[in-house]
CSV table of C-alpha atoms in Angstrom, one decimal:
chain,number,residue,atom,x,y,z
F,1,MET,CA,137.5,-10.6,175.8
F,2,PRO,CA,136.6,-9.5,172.3
F,3,ASP,CA,134.9,-11.8,169.8
F,4,ILE,CA,137.5,-13.6,167.7
F,5,LEU,CA,137.3,-14.4,164.0
F,6,GLN,CA,139.4,-17.4,163.1
F,7,VAL,CA,140.3,-19.6,160.2
F,8,THR,CA,142.4,-22.7,159.9
F,9,VAL,CA,144.5,-23.2,156.8
F,10,ASP,CA,146.3,-26.5,156.7
F,11,LYS,CA,147.8,-26.9,160.3
F,12,PHE,CA,147.7,-23.2,161.1
F,13,THR,CA,144.9,-21.3,162.8
F,14,PHE,CA,144.9,-17.6,162.5
F,15,ARG,CA,142.9,-15.3,164.8
F,16,VAL,CA,141.5,-11.8,164.4
F,17,PRO,CA,140.0,-9.9,167.3
F,18,THR,CA,137.1,-7.7,166.6
F,19,ASP,CA,138.0,-4.8,169.0
F,20,ARG,CA,140.5,-3.0,166.7
F,21,VAL,CA,141.3,-2.1,163.1
F,22,PHE,CA,144.1,-3.2,160.9
F,23,SER,CA,146.4,-2.3,158.0
F,24,PRO,CA,146.5,-4.6,155.1
F,25,GLU,CA,150.1,-5.4,155.9
F,26,GLY,CA,149.1,-6.9,159.2
F,27,VAL,CA,149.6,-4.2,161.8
F,28,TRP,CA,146.7,-3.7,164.2
F,29,VAL,CA,145.6,-0.4,165.8
F,30,MET,CA,143.6,-0.2,169.0
F,31,TRP,CA,142.3,3.0,170.6
F,32,LEU,CA,143.0,2.9,174.3
F,33,PRO,CA,140.0,3.4,176.5
F,34,GLY,CA,140.1,6.6,178.6
F,35,THR,CA,142.5,8.4,176.4
F,36,ALA,CA,140.4,11.2,175.0
F,37,GLU,CA,143.4,12.6,173.1
F,38,GLY,CA,143.6,9.6,170.8
F,39,ARG,CA,146.2,7.3,172.2
F,40,VAL,CA,146.5,4.1,170.3
F,41,ARG,CA,148.4,0.9,170.7
F,42,ILE,CA,149.8,-1.0,167.7
F,43,GLY,CA,151.1,-4.5,167.2
F,44,VAL,CA,151.3,-7.2,164.6
F,45,THR,CA,148.5,-9.6,163.8
F,46,ASP,CA,148.5,-13.3,164.5
F,47,TYR,CA,148.9,-14.0,160.8
F,48,LEU,CA,151.9,-11.8,160.4
F,49,GLN,CA,153.7,-13.2,163.5
F,50,GLN,CA,153.1,-16.8,162.4
F,51,HIS,CA,154.1,-16.0,158.8
F,52,SER,CA,157.2,-14.3,160.0
F,53,GLY,CA,158.4,-16.9,162.5
F,54,ASP,CA,159.9,-16.7,165.9
F,55,VAL,CA,161.0,-13.2,166.8
F,56,ALA,CA,164.7,-12.8,167.6
F,57,PHE,CA,164.9,-9.1,168.0
F,58,ALA,CA,162.4,-6.2,168.0
F,59,ASP,CA,163.5,-2.6,167.7
F,60,MET,CA,160.8,0.1,167.7
F,61,MET,CA,161.3,3.8,167.0
F,62,PRO,CA,161.8,5.5,170.3
F,63,ALA,CA,159.3,7.7,172.2
F,64,GLY,CA,159.2,11.2,170.7
F,65,THR,CA,159.5,9.9,167.1
F,66,GLU,CA,157.0,11.6,164.7
F,67,LEU,CA,155.5,9.2,162.2
F,68,LYS,CA,153.5,9.6,159.1
F,69,ALA,CA,151.3,6.7,158.0
F,70,GLY,CA,153.6,4.6,155.9
F,71,ASP,CA,156.8,5.5,157.8
F,72,GLU,CA,158.9,2.8,159.3
F,73,ALA,CA,157.8,2.3,162.9
F,74,GLY,CA,160.3,-0.3,163.8
F,75,THR,CA,162.1,-3.5,162.7
F,76,ILE,CA,161.4,-7.1,163.8
F,77,GLU,CA,164.0,-9.7,163.0
F,78,THR,CA,162.7,-13.2,163.0
F,79,ILE,CA,164.3,-16.5,162.3
F,80,LYS,CA,163.1,-16.2,158.8
F,81,ALA,CA,163.3,-12.6,157.8
F,82,THR,CA,163.7,-9.0,158.8
F,83,LEU,CA,160.5,-7.0,158.7
F,84,GLN,CA,160.3,-3.3,158.4
F,85,LEU,CA,157.1,-2.4,160.1
F,86,VAL,CA,155.1,0.2,158.4
F,87,SER,CA,153.2,2.5,160.7
F,88,PRO,CA,149.5,2.3,159.9
F,89,ILE,CA,148.8,5.7,161.4
F,90,ALA,CA,150.3,9.1,161.8
F,91,GLY,CA,151.2,10.5,165.2
F,92,VAL,CA,154.0,10.6,167.8
F,93,VAL,CA,155.4,7.6,169.5
F,94,VAL,CA,154.8,8.0,173.2
F,95,ALA,CA,155.8,4.6,174.5
F,96,THR,CA,157.3,1.3,173.4
F,97,ASN,CA,156.7,-2.0,175.0
F,98,PRO,CA,159.6,-2.5,177.5
F,99,ALA,CA,159.2,-6.2,177.3
F,100,LEU,CA,160.5,-6.3,173.7
F,101,GLY,CA,164.1,-5.7,174.8
F,102,THR,CA,164.4,-8.7,177.0
F,103,ALA,CA,161.7,-11.0,175.7
F,104,PRO,CA,160.7,-10.2,172.1
F,105,GLU,CA,159.2,-13.7,171.8
F,106,ILE,CA,156.2,-12.2,173.5
F,107,ILE,CA,155.2,-11.0,170.1
F,108,ASN,CA,154.7,-14.6,169.1
F,109,GLN,CA,153.2,-15.7,172.4
F,110,ASP,CA,150.5,-13.0,172.7
F,111,PRO,CA,150.4,-10.7,169.6
F,112,TYR,CA,147.2,-9.0,170.5
F,113,GLY,CA,147.9,-8.5,174.2
F,114,GLU,CA,151.3,-8.5,176.0
F,115,GLY,CA,153.1,-8.5,172.7
F,116,TRP,CA,152.1,-5.0,171.7
F,117,LEU,CA,154.8,-2.9,170.0
F,118,ALA,CA,154.2,0.8,170.7
F,119,GLU,CA,151.7,3.5,171.7
F,120,ILE,CA,151.2,6.5,169.5
F,121,MET,CA,149.4,9.7,170.1
F,122,VAL,CA,147.4,10.4,167.0
F,123,THR,CA,145.7,13.5,165.6
F,124,ASP,CA,142.6,13.4,163.6
F,125,GLY,CA,142.0,9.8,164.8
F,126,ALA,CA,138.6,9.4,163.3
F,127,ALA,CA,139.8,10.2,159.8
F,128,GLN,CA,142.8,7.9,160.2
F,129,GLN,CA,140.6,5.0,161.5
F,130,SER,CA,138.4,5.3,158.5
F,131,ARG,CA,141.3,4.4,156.2
F,132,LEU,CA,142.1,1.2,158.0
F,133,LEU,CA,140.4,-2.2,157.7
F,134,ASP,CA,137.6,-3.2,160.1
F,135,PRO,CA,137.9,-6.8,161.5
F,136,ASP,CA,135.7,-8.4,158.9
F,137,ALA,CA,137.6,-6.7,156.0
F,138,TYR,CA,141.0,-7.6,157.4
F,139,PHE,CA,139.8,-11.2,158.1
F,140,ALA,CA,138.8,-11.6,154.5
F,141,HIS,CA,142.0,-10.1,153.3
F,142,MET,CA,144.1,-12.2,155.7
F,143,LYS,CA,142.3,-15.5,154.8
F,144,GLU,CA,143.0,-14.9,151.1
F,145,GLN,CA,146.7,-14.2,151.9
F,146,ALA,CA,146.9,-17.3,154.1
F,147,GLU,CA,145.5,-19.6,151.5
F,148,ALA,CA,147.9,-18.2,148.9
F,149,GLU,CA,150.9,-18.2,151.1
F,150,VAL,CA,150.5,-21.1,153.4
F,151,ASP,CA,153.2,-23.1,151.8
F,152,ALA,CA,155.7,-20.5,152.8
F,153,LEU,CA,154.8,-20.8,156.5
C,1,MET,CA,184.5,-42.5,180.7
C,2,LYS,CA,183.5,-46.0,180.0
C,3,ASP,CA,180.1,-47.1,178.6
C,4,GLY,CA,177.7,-47.8,181.4
C,5,MET,CA,179.1,-45.0,183.5
C,6,ARG,CA,177.4,-41.7,184.1
C,7,LYS,CA,176.7,-39.9,180.8
C,8,VAL,CA,174.8,-36.8,180.0
C,9,VAL,CA,171.9,-37.5,177.6
C,10,ILE,CA,171.4,-35.0,174.8
C,11,VAL,CA,167.9,-34.7,173.4
C,12,PRO,CA,167.6,-32.3,170.5
C,13,CYS,CA,164.2,-31.4,169.0
C,14,SER,CA,163.2,-33.0,165.8
C,15,GLY,CA,162.0,-29.8,164.2
C,16,ILE,CA,161.7,-30.3,160.5
C,17,GLY,CA,160.1,-27.0,159.5
C,18,LYS,CA,162.8,-24.4,160.3
C,19,PRO,CA,166.6,-24.1,160.2
C,20,PHE,CA,166.7,-23.7,164.0
C,21,GLY,CA,165.6,-27.3,164.4
C,22,THR,CA,168.4,-28.4,162.2
C,23,VAL,CA,170.8,-26.4,164.3
C,24,ALA,CA,169.5,-28.2,167.4
C,25,ARG,CA,170.2,-31.5,165.7
C,26,GLU,CA,173.7,-30.5,164.4
C,27,ALA,CA,174.7,-29.2,167.9
C,28,ALA,CA,173.7,-32.6,169.4
C,29,TYR,CA,175.9,-34.4,166.9
C,30,ASP,CA,178.7,-31.9,167.6
C,31,LEU,CA,178.6,-33.0,171.2
C,32,VAL,CA,178.1,-36.8,170.9
C,33,GLU,CA,180.3,-37.3,167.8
C,34,ASP,CA,183.0,-34.7,168.1
C,35,LEU,CA,183.3,-32.9,171.4
C,36,ARG,CA,182.3,-35.3,174.2
C,37,PRO,CA,181.7,-38.7,172.5
C,38,HIS,CA,182.4,-40.6,175.7
C,39,ALA,CA,180.5,-38.4,178.1
C,40,THR,CA,177.3,-37.9,176.2
C,41,ARG,CA,174.7,-39.9,174.3
C,42,LEU,CA,171.7,-39.2,172.2
C,43,VAL,CA,168.2,-40.3,172.8
C,44,ALA,CA,165.8,-39.9,169.8
C,45,LEU,CA,162.9,-37.7,170.6
C,46,SER,CA,160.6,-39.8,168.6
C,47,LYS,CA,161.1,-42.7,171.0
C,48,LEU,CA,160.1,-40.6,173.9
C,49,VAL,CA,157.0,-39.4,172.0
C,50,LEU,CA,156.1,-43.1,171.5
C,51,GLY,CA,156.8,-43.9,175.2
C,52,ASP,CA,159.6,-46.4,174.4
C,53,ALA,CA,160.4,-48.0,177.8
C,54,GLU,CA,164.1,-48.3,177.2
C,55,SER,CA,164.5,-44.6,176.2
C,56,ARG,CA,162.3,-43.5,179.2
C,57,ALA,CA,164.6,-45.5,181.5
C,58,ILE,CA,167.7,-43.8,180.0
C,59,VAL,CA,166.4,-40.3,180.5
C,60,ALA,CA,165.2,-41.1,184.0
C,61,ALA,CA,168.6,-42.4,185.0
C,62,HIS,CA,170.9,-39.7,183.5
C,63,PRO,CA,171.1,-35.9,183.6
C,64,VAL,CA,169.5,-34.6,180.4
C,65,ILE,CA,170.3,-31.5,178.3
C,66,THR,CA,167.5,-30.6,175.8
C,67,ILE,CA,168.1,-28.4,172.7
C,68,ASP,CA,165.0,-26.9,171.2
C,69,GLY,CA,164.7,-25.1,167.9
C,70,CYS,CA,161.4,-23.3,168.5
C,71,LYS,CA,159.3,-21.8,171.2
C,72,LEU,CA,157.2,-24.9,171.6
C,73,ASN,CA,160.0,-26.6,173.4
C,74,CYS,CA,159.1,-30.1,172.3
C,75,ALA,CA,162.3,-31.7,173.5
C,76,ALA,CA,162.0,-30.3,177.0
C,77,LYS,CA,158.3,-31.1,177.3
C,78,CYS,CA,158.8,-34.7,176.1
C,79,VAL,CA,161.7,-35.3,178.5
C,80,GLN,CA,159.6,-34.0,181.3
C,81,GLU,CA,156.6,-36.1,180.3
C,82,SER,CA,159.0,-39.1,180.3
C,83,GLY,CA,160.1,-38.6,183.8
C,84,GLY,CA,163.6,-37.3,183.0
C,85,THR,CA,165.7,-34.8,184.9
C,86,ILE,CA,166.6,-31.8,182.7
C,87,VAL,CA,169.7,-30.1,183.9
C,88,ARG,CA,169.8,-27.6,181.1
C,89,GLU,CA,167.2,-26.4,178.6
C,90,VAL,CA,168.7,-24.7,175.7
C,91,ALA,CA,166.8,-22.7,173.1
C,92,VAL,CA,168.6,-22.2,169.8
C,93,LEU,CA,167.0,-18.8,169.5
C,94,GLU,CA,168.5,-17.6,172.8
C,95,VAL,CA,172.0,-18.6,171.6
C,96,PHE,CA,171.3,-16.9,168.2
C,97,ARG,CA,170.4,-13.7,170.1
C,98,GLN,CA,174.0,-13.7,171.5
C,99,HIS,CA,175.5,-14.4,168.1
C,100,LYS,CA,173.5,-12.3,165.7
C,101,ASP,CA,176.0,-12.7,162.9
C,102,LEU,CA,175.4,-16.5,162.8
C,103,LYS,CA,171.9,-16.6,161.1
C,104,PRO,CA,171.1,-20.2,160.2
C,105,GLU,CA,169.5,-20.9,156.8
C,106,GLY,CA,168.6,-24.2,155.2
C,107,ILE,CA,166.8,-27.1,156.7
C,108,ALA,CA,168.1,-30.1,154.8
C,109,GLU,CA,171.6,-28.5,154.7
C,110,LEU,CA,172.6,-25.7,157.0
C,111,ASN,CA,174.6,-22.7,155.7
C,112,PRO,CA,178.1,-22.2,157.2
C,113,GLU,CA,176.6,-19.7,159.8
C,114,GLY,CA,174.1,-22.3,161.0
C,115,VAL,CA,176.9,-24.9,161.3
C,116,ARG,CA,178.9,-22.4,163.3
C,117,LEU,CA,176.0,-21.5,165.5
C,118,ALA,CA,175.5,-25.2,166.3
C,119,ARG,CA,179.2,-25.5,167.2
C,120,VAL,CA,179.0,-22.4,169.4
C,121,LEU,CA,175.9,-23.7,171.2
C,122,ALA,CA,177.6,-27.1,171.7
C,123,GLU,CA,180.8,-25.5,173.1
C,124,GLU,CA,178.8,-23.4,175.5
C,125,LEU,CA,177.5,-26.7,177.1
C,126,LEU,CA,180.9,-28.2,177.6
C,127,PRO,CA,181.6,-26.8,181.1
C,128,GLU,CA,178.3,-28.1,182.3
C,129,ILE,CA,178.8,-31.5,180.8
C,130,ASP,CA,182.3,-31.7,182.2
C,131,ALA,CA,181.0,-30.7,185.7
C,132,LEU,CA,178.3,-33.4,185.5
C,133,THR,CA,180.8,-36.1,184.5
C,134,ALA,CA,183.7,-34.9,186.6
C,135,GLY,CA,185.8,-37.6,188.2
C,136,ALA,CA,184.9,-40.2,185.7
C,137,ALA,CA,187.8,-42.0,184.1
C,138,GLY,CA,188.9,-41.3,180.6
C,139,GLU,CA,187.2,-38.0,179.9
C,140,ASP,CA,187.4,-36.6,176.5
C,141,ASP,CA,190.1,-34.1,175.7
C,142,HIS,CA,188.8,-30.6,176.1
C,143,VAL,CA,188.6,-28.4,173.0
A,1,MET,CA,137.9,-29.7,158.9
A,2,SER,CA,140.1,-27.0,157.6
A,3,ASP,CA,138.6,-24.2,155.6
A,4,SER,CA,141.4,-24.7,153.1
A,5,PRO,CA,139.9,-25.5,149.8
A,6,GLU,CA,142.7,-27.7,148.7
A,7,ARG,CA,143.3,-31.2,149.9
A,8,LYS,CA,146.8,-31.9,151.1
A,9,ALA,CA,148.7,-34.8,152.6
A,10,GLY,CA,150.6,-34.6,155.9
A,11,ILE,CA,154.0,-36.2,156.1
A,12,ILE,CA,155.3,-37.2,159.5
A,13,ALA,CA,159.0,-38.3,159.6
A,14,CYS,CA,160.4,-39.9,162.7
A,15,SER,CA,163.6,-37.9,162.3
A,16,GLY,CA,165.2,-40.4,164.7
A,17,GLU,CA,168.5,-38.8,165.8
A,18,GLU,CA,170.2,-42.1,166.8
A,19,LEU,CA,170.1,-43.8,163.4
A,20,ALA,CA,171.2,-42.8,159.9
A,21,GLU,CA,167.8,-44.1,158.7
A,22,GLY,CA,166.2,-41.3,160.9
A,23,THR,CA,168.1,-38.8,158.9
A,24,VAL,CA,166.9,-40.5,155.7
A,25,THR,CA,163.3,-40.0,156.8
A,26,ARG,CA,163.9,-36.3,157.4
A,27,LEU,CA,165.7,-35.6,154.1
A,28,ALA,CA,163.2,-37.6,152.1
A,29,ALA,CA,160.3,-35.8,153.7
A,30,LEU,CA,161.9,-32.4,152.9
A,31,ARG,CA,162.6,-33.4,149.3
A,32,VAL,CA,158.9,-34.2,148.8
A,33,LEU,CA,157.7,-31.1,150.6
A,34,HIS,CA,160.0,-28.6,148.9
A,35,ASP,CA,160.5,-30.3,145.6
A,36,THR,CA,158.6,-33.2,144.1
A,37,ARG,CA,155.2,-32.6,145.7
A,38,ARG,CA,155.4,-29.0,146.7
A,39,GLY,CA,152.0,-27.5,147.4
A,40,ASP,CA,150.5,-31.0,147.9
A,41,THR,CA,152.1,-31.7,151.2
A,42,VAL,CA,152.6,-30.4,154.8
A,43,THR,CA,155.2,-31.8,157.2
A,44,LEU,CA,154.1,-32.3,160.8
A,45,CYS,CA,156.5,-32.4,163.7
A,46,LEU,CA,156.0,-35.7,165.5
A,47,PRO,CA,156.9,-34.3,169.0
A,48,LEU,CA,154.2,-31.7,168.7
A,49,PHE,CA,151.6,-34.5,169.1
A,50,LEU,CA,152.8,-34.8,172.7
A,51,ALA,CA,154.0,-31.3,173.3
A,52,GLY,CA,150.7,-29.6,172.6
A,53,GLY,CA,150.6,-28.9,168.9
A,54,GLU,CA,146.8,-28.8,168.4
A,55,GLY,CA,147.2,-27.7,164.8
A,56,GLU,CA,149.3,-30.8,164.0
A,57,ARG,CA,146.8,-33.1,165.8
A,58,THR,CA,143.8,-31.6,164.1
A,59,PHE,CA,145.5,-31.7,160.7
A,60,ALA,CA,146.4,-35.3,161.1
A,61,ARG,CA,142.8,-36.1,162.1
A,62,ASP,CA,141.2,-34.2,159.1
A,63,PHE,CA,143.7,-34.9,156.4
A,64,PRO,CA,145.4,-38.0,155.1
A,65,THR,CA,148.9,-38.6,156.7
A,66,ILE,CA,151.8,-40.6,155.6
A,67,THR,CA,154.4,-41.7,158.2
A,68,VAL,CA,158.0,-42.4,157.4
A,69,ASP,CA,160.0,-44.3,160.0
A,70,GLY,CA,163.6,-45.2,160.1
A,71,CYS,CA,163.4,-48.5,161.8
A,72,GLU,CA,161.0,-51.2,162.9
A,73,LEU,CA,160.1,-49.4,166.1
A,74,ARG,CA,157.8,-47.3,163.8
A,75,CYS,CA,157.6,-44.4,166.3
A,76,ALA,CA,156.0,-42.1,163.8
A,77,ALA,CA,153.3,-44.5,162.7
A,78,ARG,CA,152.4,-45.7,166.2
A,79,ALA,CA,152.5,-42.2,167.8
A,80,THR,CA,150.4,-40.7,165.0
A,81,GLU,CA,147.8,-43.4,165.5
A,82,ARG,CA,147.9,-43.0,169.3
A,83,TYR,CA,147.6,-39.2,169.4
A,84,SER,CA,145.7,-38.4,166.3
A,85,ALA,CA,144.4,-40.9,163.7
A,86,ARG,CA,145.5,-43.9,161.8
A,87,PRO,CA,148.0,-42.9,159.0
A,88,ALA,CA,146.7,-43.3,155.5
A,89,ALA,CA,150.0,-44.9,154.5
A,90,SER,CA,153.3,-45.8,156.2
A,91,LEU,CA,156.7,-46.8,155.2
A,92,VAL,CA,159.9,-47.9,157.0
A,93,VAL,CA,163.3,-47.0,155.6
A,94,THR,CA,165.0,-50.3,156.6
A,95,GLU,CA,162.3,-52.3,154.8
A,96,LEU,CA,162.3,-50.2,151.7
A,97,ALA,CA,166.1,-50.1,151.5
A,98,ALA,CA,166.3,-53.8,151.7
A,99,ALA,CA,163.6,-54.2,149.0
A,100,ARG,CA,165.6,-51.9,146.8
A,101,GLY,CA,168.9,-53.6,147.5
A,102,ILE,CA,170.4,-50.6,149.3
A,103,THR,CA,172.8,-51.7,152.0
A,104,GLY,CA,175.2,-50.0,154.4
A,105,VAL,CA,173.3,-46.8,155.1
A,106,ALA,CA,175.4,-44.8,157.6
A,107,GLY,CA,176.1,-41.3,158.8
A,108,CYS,CA,173.5,-39.7,161.0
A,109,ARG,CA,174.8,-36.3,160.4
A,110,ARG,CA,176.2,-36.7,156.9
A,111,LEU,CA,174.8,-39.6,155.0
A,112,ASN,CA,177.1,-41.8,153.0
A,113,ASP,CA,176.3,-42.8,149.4
A,114,ALA,CA,174.0,-45.6,150.4
A,115,GLY,CA,172.2,-43.1,152.6
A,116,GLN,CA,171.8,-40.7,149.7
A,117,ARG,CA,170.4,-43.5,147.6
A,118,ALA,CA,168.0,-44.4,150.3
A,119,VAL,CA,166.8,-40.8,150.5
A,120,GLU,CA,166.1,-40.9,146.7
A,121,ALA,CA,164.3,-44.2,147.1
A,122,VAL,CA,162.2,-43.1,150.0
A,123,ALA,CA,161.4,-39.7,148.5
A,124,ASP,CA,160.3,-41.5,145.3
A,125,GLU,CA,158.1,-43.9,147.3
A,126,LEU,CA,156.7,-41.1,149.3
A,127,ALA,CA,155.7,-39.1,146.3
A,128,GLY,CA,153.8,-42.1,145.0
A,129,LEU,CA,152.0,-42.5,148.3
A,130,VAL,CA,151.1,-38.8,148.2
A,131,ASP,CA,149.5,-39.2,144.8
A,132,GLN,CA,147.8,-42.3,146.0
A,133,VAL,CA,146.2,-40.9,149.2
A,134,LEU,CA,145.2,-37.7,147.3
A,135,GLY,CA,143.6,-39.9,144.6
A,136,ARG,CA,145.7,-38.3,141.8
A,137,GLU,CA,145.8,-39.8,138.4
A,138,GLY,CA,148.6,-42.2,137.8
A,139,ALA,CA,148.8,-43.1,141.4
A,140,ARG,CA,150.4,-46.4,142.1
């Protein structure tokens, strides 16, 4: 289990694990161990899933899709809104989470684990990683966001 | 069905933070006020939270349908804690997944789609309610 | 204690489904949350105290809470005290309506005129209690 950074704002507690990096928009990227080629897994942060509400549908770009950083990686429709998920990283989608089709609520239940969204084969991973936020930086950013937006939760 | 005979107890969640909680409440009223007023009755979730003896006795003595507005399933959990027998747990989100065009909005007042979703949810429960109360005299007219 | 820098009040409505007064608690709480004391208040779902809402319990322990009950059973006030902490303030719709001369509240699903007047009265009282528990100027 990685160390967890957490903050409570009003009645909500938000968690950030320290074993991955993050986009400011709330998508995490984790390099999968044992994949020398640079295979990463992506998902949404605890803050983003709580802010967005219960997930009704999740539809990720299929395997084989080439993504540039900033491209739409998929769509999550929640009871509050429809989110266009921005890919934090460039690469080719090699897998999507099969559980999303039948039980997309898994994103809410376990956003950092079983609720992962897709796996992407990246090129030039080190350079891409350096453009993302480390856990401390994302935590600070998320905390600021949470305190500003908690009334919308 | 006469009062005192077998009724199905409807327990909606009391969710106040999201439209789906209001859909749960609306669907419960659809059942007990419009669709099957003589075959169903409400029990307020707040009474079960408090442990009100009369309400606990009612859910223990009758089949219960719970309608929950969010993943925390408060209604189902509270009925279980109260010793009730749940014959059907309904999640509004599951029903919405089958009716994507009916997206509820508004907590104090639901939009027309939310009202319709509640009605659809309630109507989907009618066969089960009718089966549970079959044979009782004076059943409500079917819709 | 929360890391939140701002002090807020929690509002816990009984939301009782069996009585029109339960609907009054719900609509009054929403009016204060979304309108008259937006940003100063948080609503807490009462059933979450029992169904595992750690966030709700913790909030109710660390922040002042105001309970709004529809009837003299006072489910919200008593359950809050049992599962979390004593509310900072409480009100009961039937008592307040009687004190304000509002009679004939009816309509669990769609409140009648008396019910709507009760919502206004309860929301007004709640807003005053929010100011009071937060120590705001002009609090009653």
